[in-house]
Amino acid sequence: MTPTPAVQPFFEEEHEEFRGVAREFVAREVTPHYAQWDAEHLMPRSMWTAAGGAGLLGLAVPEEHGGMGLTDYRFRAVLDEELVRGGALGVALALHLNDDWVLPHLLAHGTAEQQERWLPRILTGELVTSVAWTEPGAGSDLRGVRTRAVRDGEDWVLNGQKTFIGNGISGDAALVLARTDGRAERAGEDSFSLFLVHRTDSPGYSAGKQLDKMGVRASDTAELFFEDVRVPGANLIGAEGGGLRQIRQLLPQGRLAVAVAASAVARATLESTLDYIRERTAFGTRVLDFQHSRFEVAELTVEVEVTEAYVQRAVHAFNAGALDVVGASKAKYWASERAKAVTDRCLQLHGGYGYILDYPVAQAYLASRLLTIFGGTSEILRETIGRDAASTG
Ligand SMILES: Cc1cc2nc3c(=O)[nH]c(=O)nc-3n(C[C@H](O)[C@H](O)[C@H](O)COP(=O)(O)OP(=O)(O)OC[C@H]3O[C@@H](n4cnc5c(N)ncnc54)[C@H](O)[C@@H]3O)c2cc1C
């Protein structure tokens, strides 16, 4: 495939050097074991410590805490591309939760003491985190969260239930959104706070059953239960009552990350599909040589390139500190919907083999189905984009 040349390549030499490290890591530590992790719905801690050892975790952690301070999101994009290319979609999801949803809160709102306590362990893979916002009764509408934290001396006492929590079984600590205003009526802007809650030293904290996901199965997803869990006051992240504002402030990175992953899934799936239909024959000809297939490939190629250009623009905006929630929502909406459509059409080009889970296209199809749901559903994103469009001009 000949891509339309970019006047200025998106990735520079330093990103390509980093790609070499990421590719070698995926080939050595992930690909040989991935099918087993996928079957067991769990990956071992050794994957995290190996990723930490290779310098692939917590890229944005500053040097003073032992990190590399790589705030240029293109490095994260390279890592995502390499995991997706290696078919390790579950690993990409698990790392994404740790690095794009939890870490930004610790970097932006953690105190010096908290950063010193947690960041070095995140870098080595000794501390694996989850983001725990969603509850059985509240997903899109986080003001419906019912988990409560009540002050008791220096501590908080946490009660409630979360669901769909990635790394919920394998992780060590969860960034929990809990109601802290003590009121009974519908929550307001200042009703919630965020806490990093450790599983190991917290009696009353338990993970429920492993949820049986249709895709990205190597990453565990679970319910979490908190029953009179004592959380030290020193584990409050940011201001009391500031939880929702902090989430909104850092939403652009989470949504951008999904857009980047979606773009990578679309690209990798198109390429593996081309490989397949170049080889596969029917009626004495390669499937690629049917006019219908060429038209499909033409449309898919353009869709993938347009998506890449749009997502890359969002990455540049993020790097410049200019990506707001609306911009990130647009990128996520576009890229995740394209990934869903591209993987569906690529699956069709595979015929029956596309339906078999051993084929990358089947895994990509199932994974991309998640991308329009989590981190903000496409409906919520369209609300955000539409409201902004209606309020300007
Ligand atoms: C595999 C997986 C992993 C996940 N990982 C995590 C995680 O690690 N941590 C975490 O906290 N959460 C996680 N989630 C939860 C995810 O973010 C939520 O599922 C998502 O935000 C949607 O919430 P919901 O499932 O409660 O759907 P609901 O909010 O009940 O939505 C149901 C439907 O109603 C639509 N809808 C809702 N509100 C509106 C509206 N205002 N206008 C129009 N339509 C609307 C939605 O778009 C959707 O189609 C995960 C989910 C999945 C499936």
Coordinates of C-alpha atoms and ligand atoms in Angstrom, one line a residue:
M1 CA 0.0 0.0 0.0
T2 CA 1.4 3.4 -0.9
P3 CA 0.3 5.9 1.7
T4 CA -0.3 9.5 0.6
P5 CA 3.0 11.1 1.7
A6 CA 3.0 13.5 4.6
V7 CA 4.9 16.7 4.1
Q8 CA 6.2 16.4 7.6
P9 CA 6.3 12.8 9.0
F10 CA 4.3 12.4 12.2
F11 CA 7.0 10.3 13.9
E12 CA 10.6 11.5 14.2
E13 CA 13.8 9.6 14.7
E14 CA 13.5 9.4 18.5
H15 CA 10.1 7.9 18.2
E16 CA 11.3 5.3 15.7
E17 CA 14.2 4.4 18.1
F18 CA 11.6 3.9 20.8
R19 CA 9.6 1.8 18.4
G20 CA 12.5 -0.6 18.1
V21 CA 12.4 -1.1 21.9
A22 CA 8.6 -1.5 22.0
R23 CA 8.7 -4.0 19.1
E24 CA 11.4 -6.1 20.6
F25 CA 9.5 -6.1 24.0
V26 CA 6.3 -7.3 22.3
A27 CA 8.1 -10.0 20.3
R28 CA 9.9 -11.3 23.4
E29 CA 7.6 -10.8 26.3
V30 CA 4.1 -10.7 24.8
T31 CA 3.5 -12.5 21.6
P32 CA 4.8 -16.0 22.7
H33 CA 2.3 -15.9 25.7
Y34 CA -0.6 -13.9 24.5
A35 CA -2.9 -16.7 23.5
Q36 CA -2.5 -18.3 26.9
W37 CA -3.3 -15.0 28.7
D38 CA -6.3 -14.5 26.4
A39 CA -7.6 -18.0 27.3
E40 CA -7.0 -17.4 31.0
H41 CA -8.5 -13.9 30.9
L42 CA -5.5 -12.7 32.9
M43 CA -1.9 -11.7 32.3
P44 CA 0.8 -12.3 34.9
R45 CA 2.7 -9.7 36.9
S46 CA 5.8 -10.6 35.0
M47 CA 4.4 -8.9 31.9
W48 CA 4.2 -5.6 33.9
T49 CA 7.6 -5.9 35.5
A50 CA 9.1 -6.8 32.1
A51 CA 7.4 -3.7 30.5
G52 CA 8.8 -1.6 33.4
G53 CA 12.2 -3.1 32.9
A54 CA 12.1 -2.1 29.3
G55 CA 11.1 1.5 30.2
L56 CA 7.7 1.2 28.7
L57 CA 5.5 2.1 31.7
G58 CA 4.6 5.6 33.0
L59 CA 6.3 7.3 30.1
A60 CA 5.3 10.8 31.4
V61 CA 6.7 10.3 34.9
P62 CA 9.3 13.0 35.4
E63 CA 13.0 12.3 35.8
E64 CA 13.0 13.3 39.4
H65 CA 10.9 10.2 40.2
G66 CA 13.0 7.9 38.0
G67 CA 11.0 8.3 34.8
M68 CA 11.8 9.7 31.4
G69 CA 9.4 12.6 31.4
L70 CA 8.2 11.7 27.9
T71 CA 5.1 13.9 27.8
D72 CA 5.1 13.9 23.9
Y73 CA 2.1 11.6 23.3
R74 CA 3.7 10.2 20.1
F75 CA 5.7 7.9 22.3
R76 CA 2.6 6.4 23.8
A77 CA 1.2 6.2 20.3
V78 CA 4.2 4.2 19.2
L79 CA 3.7 1.7 22.0
D80 CA 0.0 1.3 21.2
E81 CA 0.8 0.7 17.6
E82 CA 3.3 -2.0 18.4
L83 CA 1.0 -3.8 20.9
V84 CA -1.9 -3.6 18.3
R85 CA 0.4 -4.8 15.5
G86 CA 1.4 -7.7 17.7
G87 CA -2.3 -8.6 18.3
A88 CA -1.9 -7.9 22.0
L89 CA -5.1 -5.8 22.3
G90 CA -5.7 -6.9 26.0
V91 CA -2.2 -5.6 27.0
A92 CA -2.9 -2.3 25.2
L93 CA -6.1 -1.9 27.2
A94 CA -4.5 -2.8 30.6
L95 CA -1.6 -0.4 30.0
H96 CA -3.9 2.3 28.8
L97 CA -6.0 2.2 32.0
N98 CA -2.8 2.5 34.1
D99 CA -1.1 5.1 32.1
D100 CA -3.8 7.2 30.5
W101 CA -6.6 7.2 33.1
V102 CA -4.8 6.9 36.5
L103 CA -1.3 8.3 36.1
P104 CA -2.4 11.7 34.8
H105 CA -4.4 12.2 38.1
L106 CA -1.3 11.4 40.2
L107 CA 0.9 13.7 38.1
A108 CA -1.5 16.6 38.0
H109 CA -3.0 16.4 41.5
G110 CA -0.8 14.1 43.6
T111 CA 1.2 15.8 46.4
A112 CA 5.0 15.5 46.4
E113 CA 4.6 12.8 49.1
Q114 CA 2.1 10.8 47.1
Q115 CA 4.2 11.0 43.9
E116 CA 7.2 9.8 45.8
R117 CA 5.2 7.0 47.3
W118 CA 3.6 5.7 44.1
L119 CA 5.3 6.8 40.9
P120 CA 8.6 4.8 41.2
R121 CA 6.5 1.7 41.8
I122 CA 4.3 2.4 38.8
L123 CA 7.4 2.7 36.7
T124 CA 8.7 -0.8 37.6
G125 CA 5.3 -2.5 37.3
E126 CA 5.2 -3.2 41.0
L127 CA 2.1 -1.0 41.4
V128 CA -0.6 -1.8 38.8
T129 CA -3.6 0.5 39.0
S130 CA -7.3 0.5 37.9
V131 CA -9.7 3.3 37.3
A132 CA -12.9 2.7 39.3
W133 CA -15.6 5.1 38.4
T134 CA -18.4 3.1 36.8
E135 CA -21.1 1.4 39.0
P136 CA -23.9 -0.9 38.2
G137 CA -26.3 2.1 38.3
A138 CA -24.0 4.8 36.9
G139 CA -21.8 4.8 33.8
S140 CA -22.3 7.7 31.5
D141 CA -23.9 9.7 34.3
L142 CA -21.2 9.8 36.9
R143 CA -23.4 12.0 39.2
G144 CA -25.3 8.9 39.8
V145 CA -22.3 7.3 41.6
R146 CA -23.4 5.9 45.0
T147 CA -20.2 4.7 46.5
R148 CA -19.6 6.9 49.6
A149 CA -16.6 7.9 51.6
V150 CA -17.2 9.3 55.1
R151 CA -14.6 11.0 57.2
D152 CA -13.6 9.2 60.4
G153 CA -10.6 10.8 62.2
E154 CA -7.7 10.9 59.8
D155 CA -9.2 8.3 57.6
W156 CA -12.2 7.9 55.2
V157 CA -14.5 4.9 55.4
L158 CA -15.5 3.7 52.0
N159 CA -18.7 1.7 51.1
G160 CA -20.0 0.8 47.7
Q161 CA -19.7 -1.2 44.5
K162 CA -18.0 -0.7 41.1
T163 CA -18.3 -2.6 37.9
F164 CA -16.4 -3.1 34.6
I165 CA -13.1 -2.3 36.3
G166 CA -10.1 -3.2 34.2
N167 CA -7.1 -4.6 36.1
G168 CA -9.7 -5.1 38.9
I169 CA -8.5 -8.5 39.8
S170 CA -4.8 -8.3 38.9
G171 CA -4.2 -4.7 40.0
D172 CA -3.0 -3.4 43.4
A173 CA -4.8 -0.1 43.7
A174 CA -7.8 1.6 42.3
L175 CA -8.5 5.3 41.7
V176 CA -12.0 5.3 43.2
L177 CA -14.6 8.0 42.6
A178 CA -16.8 8.3 45.7
R179 CA -19.4 10.7 47.0
T180 CA -18.0 12.7 49.9
D181 CA -20.7 15.4 50.5
G182 CA -22.7 13.4 53.0
R183 CA -25.9 14.6 51.4
A184 CA -28.8 12.4 50.3
E185 CA -30.2 14.4 47.4
R186 CA -28.9 14.2 43.8
A187 CA -25.2 15.0 43.7
G188 CA -23.8 18.3 42.5
E189 CA -20.5 19.5 41.1
D190 CA -18.7 19.4 44.4
S191 CA -20.1 16.1 45.7
F192 CA -17.3 13.7 44.7
S193 CA -13.7 13.0 45.5
L194 CA -11.0 10.7 44.2
F195 CA -9.0 8.2 46.3
L196 CA -6.2 5.8 45.5
V197 CA -7.3 2.7 47.4
H198 CA -4.9 -0.1 47.9
R199 CA -6.2 -3.6 47.8
T200 CA -3.5 -5.5 49.7
D201 CA -3.7 -3.6 53.0
S202 CA -7.4 -2.8 52.9
P203 CA -9.7 -5.2 54.7
G204 CA -13.2 -5.0 53.2
Y205 CA -11.9 -4.5 49.6
S206 CA -12.7 -7.4 47.4
A207 CA -12.9 -8.1 43.7
G208 CA -15.9 -10.0 42.4
K209 CA -16.1 -12.4 39.5
Q210 CA -14.2 -12.0 36.3
L211 CA -16.5 -10.5 33.8
D212 CA -16.7 -12.6 30.7
K213 CA -15.9 -10.1 27.9
M214 CA -16.4 -10.8 24.3
G215 CA -13.0 -9.3 23.3
V216 CA -9.7 -8.1 24.8
R217 CA -9.9 -11.0 27.1
A218 CA -6.3 -11.0 28.3
S219 CA -7.1 -8.0 30.3
D220 CA -9.1 -8.8 33.4
T221 CA -12.3 -6.8 34.1
A222 CA -14.2 -7.2 37.4
E223 CA -16.7 -5.9 39.9
L224 CA -15.2 -4.3 43.0
F225 CA -16.8 -4.2 46.5
F226 CA -15.9 -1.9 49.3
E227 CA -17.3 -2.7 52.8
D228 CA -16.2 -0.3 55.5
V229 CA -12.8 0.0 53.8
R230 CA -10.5 2.4 55.8
V231 CA -8.7 4.7 53.4
P232 CA -6.0 7.0 54.9
G233 CA -6.6 10.7 54.4
A234 CA -3.2 10.7 52.6
N235 CA -4.8 8.8 49.8
L236 CA -7.2 11.5 48.7
I237 CA -6.1 12.7 45.3
G238 CA -6.5 16.4 44.7
A239 CA -9.1 18.5 46.5
E240 CA -12.0 17.1 48.6
G241 CA -15.1 17.7 46.4
G242 CA -12.9 18.2 43.3
G243 CA -13.3 14.7 41.8
L244 CA -15.6 15.5 38.9
R245 CA -13.7 18.6 37.9
Q246 CA -10.4 16.6 38.0
I247 CA -12.0 13.9 35.8
R248 CA -13.2 16.5 33.3
Q249 CA -9.8 18.3 33.3
L250 CA -8.0 15.0 32.4
L251 CA -10.6 13.5 30.1
P252 CA -8.8 14.7 27.0
Q253 CA -5.9 12.3 27.5
G254 CA -8.1 9.3 28.1
R255 CA -10.2 10.0 25.1
L256 CA -7.2 10.8 22.9
A257 CA -5.7 7.5 24.0
V258 CA -8.8 5.6 22.8
A259 CA -8.6 7.5 19.5
V260 CA -5.0 6.6 19.0
A261 CA -5.7 2.9 19.7
A262 CA -8.7 2.9 17.4
S263 CA -6.6 4.3 14.6
A264 CA -3.9 1.7 15.2
V265 CA -6.5 -1.1 15.2
A266 CA -8.0 0.2 11.9
R267 CA -4.5 0.4 10.2
A268 CA -3.3 -3.0 11.5
T269 CA -6.5 -4.7 10.5
L270 CA -6.5 -3.3 7.0
E271 CA -2.9 -4.4 6.5
S272 CA -3.5 -8.0 7.7
T273 CA -6.6 -8.1 5.5
L274 CA -4.6 -7.1 2.5
D275 CA -2.1 -9.9 3.3
Y276 CA -5.0 -12.3 3.5
I277 CA -6.8 -11.4 0.3
R278 CA -3.6 -11.4 -1.6
E279 CA -3.2 -15.1 -0.8
R280 CA -6.8 -16.3 -0.8
T281 CA -8.2 -17.4 -4.1
A282 CA -11.8 -18.1 -5.3
F283 CA -13.1 -18.8 -8.8
G284 CA -9.5 -19.1 -9.9
T285 CA -8.5 -15.6 -8.9
R286 CA -7.1 -13.8 -5.9
V287 CA -9.8 -12.3 -3.7
L288 CA -7.9 -9.0 -4.0
D289 CA -8.5 -9.0 -7.7
F290 CA -12.3 -8.9 -7.6
Q291 CA -13.4 -5.4 -8.5
H292 CA -15.6 -5.3 -5.4
S293 CA -12.5 -6.1 -3.2
R294 CA -10.5 -3.4 -4.8
F295 CA -13.3 -0.9 -4.2
E296 CA -13.5 -2.0 -0.6
V297 CA -9.7 -1.7 -0.2
A298 CA -9.8 1.8 -1.8
E299 CA -12.5 3.0 0.6
L300 CA -10.9 1.4 3.6
T301 CA -7.5 2.9 2.7
V302 CA -8.9 6.4 2.5
E303 CA -10.8 5.9 5.8
V304 CA -7.7 4.7 7.6
E305 CA -5.6 7.6 6.2
V306 CA -8.2 10.2 7.1
T307 CA -8.5 8.8 10.6
E308 CA -4.8 8.8 11.1
A309 CA -4.5 12.4 9.9
Y310 CA -7.3 13.5 12.2
V311 CA -5.9 11.6 15.2
Q312 CA -2.4 12.9 14.6
R313 CA -3.8 16.5 14.6
A314 CA -5.3 15.8 18.0
V315 CA -2.0 14.4 19.3
H316 CA -0.2 17.5 18.2
A317 CA -2.9 19.6 19.9
F318 CA -2.5 17.5 23.1
N319 CA 1.3 18.0 23.0
A320 CA 0.8 21.7 22.7
G321 CA -1.6 21.7 25.7
A322 CA -4.5 22.7 23.4
L323 CA -6.7 19.6 23.3
D324 CA -9.9 20.2 25.2
V325 CA -12.7 17.8 26.0
V326 CA -14.5 18.7 22.8
G327 CA -11.5 18.1 20.6
A328 CA -10.7 14.8 22.3
S329 CA -14.3 13.7 22.0
K330 CA -14.3 14.4 18.3
A331 CA -11.1 12.4 17.8
K332 CA -12.5 9.5 19.9
Y333 CA -15.9 9.6 18.2
W334 CA -14.4 9.6 14.7
A335 CA -11.7 7.0 15.2
S336 CA -13.6 4.5 17.3
E337 CA -16.6 4.5 14.9
R338 CA -14.1 4.1 11.9
A339 CA -12.4 1.2 13.7
K340 CA -15.7 -0.5 14.2
A341 CA -16.7 0.0 10.5
V342 CA -13.2 -0.9 9.1
T343 CA -12.9 -4.1 11.1
D344 CA -16.4 -5.1 10.2
R345 CA -15.7 -4.7 6.5
C346 CA -12.3 -6.4 6.8
L347 CA -13.9 -9.3 8.5
Q348 CA -16.3 -9.7 5.6
L349 CA -13.4 -9.8 3.2
H350 CA -12.0 -12.8 5.1
G351 CA -15.2 -14.9 4.5
G352 CA -15.7 -17.6 7.1
Y353 CA -12.1 -17.4 8.4
G354 CA -12.9 -13.9 9.6
Y355 CA -15.3 -15.4 12.1
I356 CA -12.6 -17.6 13.7
L357 CA -10.9 -16.2 16.8
D358 CA -7.4 -17.4 15.7
Y359 CA -7.5 -14.7 13.0
P360 CA -6.4 -11.2 14.0
V361 CA -9.4 -9.7 12.2
A362 CA -11.8 -11.5 14.5
Q363 CA -10.0 -10.2 17.6
A364 CA -9.8 -6.7 16.2
Y365 CA -13.5 -6.7 15.4
L366 CA -14.4 -7.7 19.0
A367 CA -11.9 -5.2 20.5
S368 CA -13.1 -2.3 18.4
R369 CA -16.7 -2.9 19.5
L370 CA -15.5 -1.7 23.0
L371 CA -14.0 1.5 21.7
T372 CA -17.3 3.2 21.0
I373 CA -18.5 2.4 24.5
F374 CA -15.9 2.9 27.2
G375 CA -14.3 6.2 28.0
G376 CA -17.5 7.9 26.9
T377 CA -20.0 6.3 24.5
S378 CA -20.5 7.7 21.0
E379 CA -23.8 9.1 22.1
I380 CA -22.3 11.0 25.0
L381 CA -19.5 12.2 22.7
R382 CA -22.0 13.5 20.1
E383 CA -23.9 15.3 22.9
T384 CA -20.6 17.0 23.9
I385 CA -19.7 17.9 20.3
G386 CA -23.2 18.9 19.4
R387 CA -23.6 21.1 22.5
D388 CA -20.4 22.9 21.7
A389 CA -21.3 23.3 18.0
A390 CA -24.7 24.7 19.0
S391 CA -23.2 27.2 21.5
T392 CA -20.6 28.7 19.1
G393 CA -21.0 30.8 16.0
Ligands
LIG1 C1 -14.9 -3.9 28.7 C2 -15.2 -2.7 29.5 C3 -14.2 -2.1 30.2 C4 -14.4 -1.0 31.0 N1 -13.4 -0.5 31.8 C5 -13.8 0.4 32.7 C6 -12.8 0.8 33.8 O1 -11.7 0.2 33.8 N2 -13.2 1.7 34.7 C7 -14.4 2.3 34.7 O2 -14.7 3.1 35.6 N3 -15.4 1.9 33.7 C8 -15.0 1.0 32.8 N4 -16.0 0.7 31.8 C9 -17.3 1.3 31.9 C10 -17.6 2.2 30.7 O3 -16.9 3.4 30.7 C11 -19.1 2.4 30.7 O4 -19.7 1.1 30.3 C12 -19.6 3.5 29.8 O5 -19.2 4.7 30.3 C13 -21.1 3.5 29.6 O6 -21.8 3.4 30.8 P1 -22.9 2.3 31.0 O7 -22.4 1.0 30.6 O8 -23.4 2.4 32.4 O9 -24.1 2.6 30.0 P2 -25.3 3.6 30.2 O10 -24.7 4.9 30.7 O11 -26.3 3.0 31.0 O12 -25.7 3.8 28.7 C14 -26.7 2.9 28.0 C15 -27.0 3.5 26.7 O13 -27.6 4.8 26.9 C16 -26.9 5.8 26.2 N5 -27.0 7.1 26.9 C17 -26.7 7.3 28.2 N6 -26.8 8.6 28.4 C18 -27.2 9.2 27.3 C19 -27.6 10.5 26.9 N7 -27.5 11.6 27.7 N8 -28.0 10.8 25.6 C20 -28.0 9.7 24.7 N9 -27.7 8.5 25.0 C21 -27.3 8.2 26.3 C22 -25.5 5.3 26.1 O14 -24.8 5.9 25.0 C23 -25.7 3.8 25.8 O15 -26.0 3.6 24.5 C24 -15.7 -0.4 31.0 C25 -16.7 -1.0 30.2 C26 -16.5 -2.1 29.5 C27 -17.6 -2.7 28.7

